[in-house]
Amino acid sequence: MNELREVMVKAIEELRNEGMNPDIVLAGSGFIEHAREFIARLGLRVYRIEELGYDAVIADSKFLGQIKKASRRISVEPFLEEKNVWEEIEKLDV
């Protein structure tokens, strides 16, 4: 899940470049399950929101819900699908 970590770090950098101060992660339990290793090291407060499932939102809590550019939504599902495709290719033994 290195790619997922890189996407999260990039989202944090984008928010900072736009003048935001990302300080929270709202994450579904599926997302937390796959990002557990590194999510705590990001230095952001993490809140579990069951309804988000395999998604997470990185945001500046001061502007969340007020300004569209104050947050970024990330999904772990594309990374899981890619992993499954590679596993299926390896099974083909071509």
Coordinates of N, CA, C and O in Angstrom, one line a residue:
M1 N 0.8 -1.2 0.0 CA 0.0 0.0 0.0 C 0.9 1.3 0.0 O 0.4 2.3 0.4
N2 N 2.1 1.1 -0.5 CA 2.9 2.3 -0.6 C 2.3 3.4 -1.5 O 2.4 4.6 -1.2
E3 N 1.6 2.9 -2.5 CA 0.9 3.9 -3.4 C -0.1 4.7 -2.7 O -0.2 5.9 -2.9
L4 N -0.9 4.1 -1.8 CA -1.9 4.7 -1.0 C -1.3 5.8 -0.2 O -1.7 6.9 -0.1
R5 N -0.1 5.4 0.5 CA 0.6 6.4 1.3 C 1.0 7.6 0.5 O 0.8 8.8 0.9
E6 N 1.5 7.4 -0.7 CA 2.0 8.4 -1.5 C 0.9 9.3 -2.0 O 1.0 10.6 -2.0
V7 N -0.3 8.8 -2.3 CA -1.5 9.6 -2.6 C -1.9 10.4 -1.5 O -2.3 11.6 -1.6
M8 N -1.9 9.9 -0.3 CA -2.3 10.7 0.9 C -1.3 11.8 1.2 O -1.7 12.9 1.4
V9 N 0.0 11.5 1.1 CA 1.0 12.6 1.3 C 0.8 13.7 0.2 O 0.9 14.9 0.5
K10 N 0.6 13.3 -1.0 CA 0.4 14.3 -2.1 C -0.9 15.1 -1.8 O -0.9 16.3 -2.1
A11 N -2.0 14.5 -1.4 CA -3.2 15.3 -1.1 C -2.9 16.3 0.1 O -3.4 17.4 0.0
I12 N -2.1 15.9 1.1 CA -1.8 16.8 2.2 C -1.0 18.0 1.6 O -1.2 19.1 1.9
E13 N 0.0 17.7 0.7 CA 0.8 18.7 0.1 C 0.0 19.7 -0.7 O 0.2 20.9 -0.7
E14 N -0.9 19.1 -1.5 CA -1.8 20.0 -2.3 C -2.6 20.9 -1.5 O -2.8 22.1 -1.8
L15 N -3.2 20.4 -0.4 CA -4.0 21.2 0.5 C -3.1 22.4 1.1 O -3.6 23.5 1.1
R16 N -1.9 22.0 1.5 CA -1.0 23.0 2.1 C -0.7 24.1 1.0 O -0.6 25.3 1.3
N17 N -0.4 23.6 -0.2 CA -0.1 24.6 -1.3 C -1.2 25.5 -1.6 O -1.0 26.6 -2.2
E18 N -2.5 25.1 -1.3 CA -3.6 26.0 -1.5 C -4.0 26.8 -0.3 O -5.0 27.4 -0.3
G19 N -3.1 26.8 0.7 CA -3.3 27.7 1.8 C -4.1 27.0 3.0 O -4.4 27.7 3.9
M20 N -4.4 25.8 2.8 CA -5.1 25.1 3.9 C -4.2 24.4 4.9 O -3.0 24.3 4.6
N21 N -4.7 24.1 6.0 CA -3.9 23.4 7.0 C -4.6 22.1 7.4 O -5.3 22.0 8.3
P22 N -4.3 21.0 6.6 CA -5.0 19.7 6.8 C -4.6 19.2 8.2 O -3.4 19.1 8.5
D23 N -5.6 18.9 9.0 CA -5.4 18.5 10.4 C -6.2 17.3 10.8 O -6.0 16.7 11.9
I24 N -7.1 16.8 9.9 CA -7.9 15.6 10.2 C -8.0 14.7 9.1 O -7.9 15.1 7.9
V25 N -8.3 13.4 9.4 CA -8.6 12.4 8.4 C -9.9 11.7 8.9 O -10.0 11.2 10.0
L26 N -10.9 11.8 8.1 CA -12.2 11.1 8.3 C -12.1 9.8 7.5 O -12.0 9.9 6.3
A27 N -12.1 8.7 8.1 CA -11.8 7.4 7.4 C -12.8 6.3 7.8 O -13.2 6.2 8.9
G28 N -13.2 5.6 6.7 CA -14.0 4.4 7.0 C -13.2 3.3 7.5 O -11.9 3.3 7.4
S29 N -13.8 2.3 8.1 CA -13.1 1.2 8.7 C -12.3 0.4 7.7 O -11.2 -0.1 7.9
G30 N -12.8 0.2 6.4 CA -12.1 -0.5 5.4 C -10.8 0.3 5.0 O -9.7 -0.3 4.8
F31 N -10.9 1.6 5.0 CA -9.7 2.4 4.7 C -8.7 2.2 5.8 O -7.5 2.0 5.6
I32 N -9.1 2.4 7.1 CA -8.2 2.3 8.2 C -7.5 0.9 8.2 O -6.3 0.8 8.5
E33 N -8.3 -0.1 7.9 CA -7.7 -1.5 7.9 C -6.5 -1.6 6.9 O -5.5 -2.2 7.3
H34 N -6.6 -0.9 5.8 CA -5.5 -1.0 4.8 C -4.4 0.0 5.0 O -3.3 -0.1 4.5
A35 N -4.7 1.1 5.7 CA -3.8 2.2 5.9 C -3.2 2.3 7.3 O -2.5 3.2 7.6
R36 N -3.6 1.3 8.1 CA -3.2 1.3 9.6 C -1.7 1.6 9.8 O -1.3 2.3 10.7
E37 N -0.9 1.0 9.0 CA 0.6 1.0 9.2 C 1.1 2.5 9.2 O 2.0 2.8 9.9
F38 N 0.6 3.3 8.3 CA 1.2 4.6 8.2 C 0.2 5.8 8.5 O 0.7 6.9 8.6
I39 N -1.0 5.5 8.7 CA -2.0 6.6 8.9 C -1.7 7.4 10.1 O -1.8 8.6 10.2
A40 N -1.3 6.7 11.2 CA -1.0 7.4 12.4 C 0.3 8.3 12.3 O 0.4 9.3 13.0
R41 N 1.2 8.0 11.4 CA 2.4 8.7 11.3 C 2.3 10.0 10.5 O 3.2 10.8 10.3
L42 N 1.1 10.2 9.9 CA 0.8 11.4 9.1 C 0.7 12.7 10.0 O 0.8 13.8 9.5
G43 N 0.5 12.5 11.3 CA 0.4 13.6 12.2 C -0.9 14.3 12.2 O -1.1 15.5 12.6
L44 N -2.0 13.6 11.7 CA -3.3 14.2 11.6 C -4.2 13.4 12.6 O -4.0 12.2 12.9
R45 N -5.2 14.1 13.1 CA -6.2 13.4 14.0 C -7.0 12.5 13.1 O -7.5 12.9 12.0
V46 N -7.3 11.3 13.5 CA -8.0 10.3 12.7 C -9.3 10.0 13.4 O -9.4 9.7 14.5
Y47 N -10.4 10.2 12.6 CA -11.8 9.9 13.1 C -12.4 8.8 12.2 O -12.4 8.9 11.0
R48 N -12.9 7.7 12.8 CA -13.5 6.6 12.1 C -15.0 7.0 11.8 O -15.7 7.3 12.7
I49 N -15.3 7.0 10.5 CA -16.7 7.3 10.1 C -17.1 6.1 9.3 O -16.7 5.9 8.1
E50 N -17.9 5.2 9.9 CA -18.3 3.9 9.3 C -18.9 4.1 7.8 O -18.6 3.3 7.0
E51 N -19.6 5.1 7.6 CA -20.3 5.4 6.4 C -19.3 5.6 5.2 O -19.7 5.4 4.0
L52 N -18.1 5.9 5.5 CA -17.1 6.1 4.4 C -16.5 4.8 3.9 O -15.9 4.8 2.8
G53 N -16.7 3.7 4.6 CA -16.3 2.4 4.1 C -14.8 2.4 3.8 O -13.9 2.4 4.6
Y54 N -14.5 2.3 2.4 CA -13.1 2.2 2.0 C -12.5 3.6 1.5 O -11.5 3.6 0.9
D55 N -13.2 4.6 1.9 CA -12.7 6.0 1.6 C -12.3 6.7 2.8 O -12.6 6.4 3.9
A56 N -11.5 7.8 2.5 CA -11.1 8.7 3.6 C -11.1 10.1 3.0 O -11.0 10.4 1.8
V57 N -11.3 11.1 3.9 CA -11.3 12.5 3.6 C -10.2 13.2 4.4 O -10.2 13.1 5.7
I58 N -9.2 13.8 3.8 CA -8.2 14.6 4.5 C -8.7 16.0 4.4 O -9.0 16.5 3.3
A59 N -8.7 16.7 5.5 CA -9.3 18.0 5.5 C -8.7 19.0 6.5 O -8.0 18.6 7.5
D60 N -8.9 20.3 6.2 CA -8.7 21.3 7.2 C -10.0 21.5 8.0 O -11.0 22.0 7.4
S61 N -10.0 21.2 9.2 CA -11.2 21.2 10.0 C -11.8 22.6 10.1 O -13.1 22.7 10.3
K62 N -11.1 23.6 10.0 CA -11.6 25.0 10.1 C -12.5 25.3 8.9 O -13.4 26.1 9.1
F63 N -12.3 24.7 7.8 CA -13.0 25.1 6.6 C -13.8 23.9 6.0 O -14.5 24.1 5.0
L64 N -13.8 22.8 6.6 CA -14.5 21.6 6.1 C -16.0 21.9 6.0 O -16.6 22.4 7.0
G65 N -16.6 21.7 4.9 CA -18.0 22.0 4.6 C -18.3 23.4 4.2 O -19.4 23.7 3.8
Q66 N -17.3 24.3 4.3 CA -17.5 25.7 3.9 C -16.8 26.0 2.6 O -17.4 26.7 1.8
I67 N -15.7 25.4 2.3 CA -14.9 25.6 1.1 C -14.6 24.3 0.5 O -14.1 23.4 1.1
K68 N -15.0 24.1 -0.8 CA -14.8 22.8 -1.5 C -13.3 22.4 -1.5 O -13.0 21.2 -1.3
K69 N -12.4 23.3 -1.6 CA -11.0 23.0 -1.8 C -10.3 22.7 -0.4 O -9.2 22.4 -0.4
A70 N -11.1 22.6 0.7 CA -10.6 22.4 2.0 C -10.4 20.9 2.3 O -9.9 20.6 3.4
S71 N -10.7 20.0 1.3 CA -10.6 18.6 1.6 C -10.3 17.8 0.3 O -10.5 18.3 -0.8
R72 N -9.8 16.6 0.5 CA -9.5 15.7 -0.6 C -10.0 14.3 -0.2 O -9.8 13.9 1.0
R73 N -10.8 13.7 -1.1 CA -11.3 12.3 -0.8 C -10.4 11.3 -1.5 O -10.1 11.5 -2.7
I74 N -10.1 10.2 -0.8 CA -9.2 9.2 -1.3 C -9.9 7.9 -1.1 O -10.5 7.6 0.0
S75 N -9.8 7.0 -2.1 CA -10.4 5.6 -1.9 C -9.3 4.6 -2.0 O -8.4 4.7 -2.8
V76 N -9.4 3.6 -1.2 CA -8.5 2.5 -1.2 C -8.9 1.4 -2.3 O -8.1 0.6 -2.7
E77 N -10.2 1.4 -2.7 CA -10.7 0.4 -3.6 C -9.9 0.3 -4.9 O -9.6 -0.9 -5.3
P78 N -9.5 1.4 -5.6 CA -8.7 1.2 -6.8 C -7.4 0.4 -6.6 O -6.9 -0.4 -7.4
F79 N -6.8 0.6 -5.4 CA -5.5 -0.1 -5.1 C -5.8 -1.5 -4.8 O -5.0 -2.4 -5.2
L80 N -6.9 -1.9 -4.2 CA -7.2 -3.2 -4.0 C -7.5 -4.0 -5.3 O -7.1 -5.1 -5.4
E81 N -8.3 -3.3 -6.2 CA -8.5 -3.9 -7.5 C -7.3 -4.2 -8.2 O -7.1 -5.2 -8.9
E82 N -6.3 -3.2 -8.2 CA -5.1 -3.4 -8.9 C -4.3 -4.6 -8.3 O -3.8 -5.4 -9.1
K83 N -4.3 -4.7 -7.0 CA -3.6 -5.8 -6.3 C -4.3 -7.1 -6.8 O -3.5 -8.1 -7.1
N84 N -5.6 -7.2 -6.8 CA -6.3 -8.4 -7.3 C -5.9 -8.8 -8.7 O -5.8 -10.0 -9.0
V85 N -5.9 -7.8 -9.6 CA -5.5 -8.1 -11.0 C -4.1 -8.7 -11.1 O -3.9 -9.7 -11.8
W86 N -3.2 -8.1 -10.3 CA -1.8 -8.7 -10.3 C -1.7 -10.1 -9.8 O -1.0 -10.9 -10.3
E87 N -2.5 -10.4 -8.8 CA -2.6 -11.7 -8.2 C -3.2 -12.7 -9.2 O -2.7 -13.8 -9.3
E88 N -4.2 -12.3 -9.9 CA -4.8 -13.1 -11.0 C -3.8 -13.4 -12.1 O -3.7 -14.5 -12.6
I89 N -3.0 -12.4 -12.5 CA -2.0 -12.5 -13.5 C -0.9 -13.5 -13.1 O -0.5 -14.4 -13.9
E90 N -0.5 -13.4 -11.8 CA 0.5 -14.4 -11.3 C 0.0 -15.8 -11.3 O 0.7 -16.7 -11.5
K91 N -1.3 -16.0 -11.1 CA -1.9 -17.3 -11.1 C -1.9 -17.9 -12.5 O -1.9 -19.2 -12.6
L92 N -1.9 -17.1 -13.5 CA -2.0 -17.6 -14.9 C -0.7 -18.4 -15.2 O -0.7 -19.3 -16.1
D93 N 0.4 -18.1 -14.6 CA 1.7 -18.8 -14.8 C 2.0 -18.9 -16.3 O 2.3 -19.9 -16.8
V94 N 2.0 -17.7 -16.9 CA 2.3 -17.7 -18.3 C 3.8 -17.6 -18.6 O 4.6 -17.0 -17.9

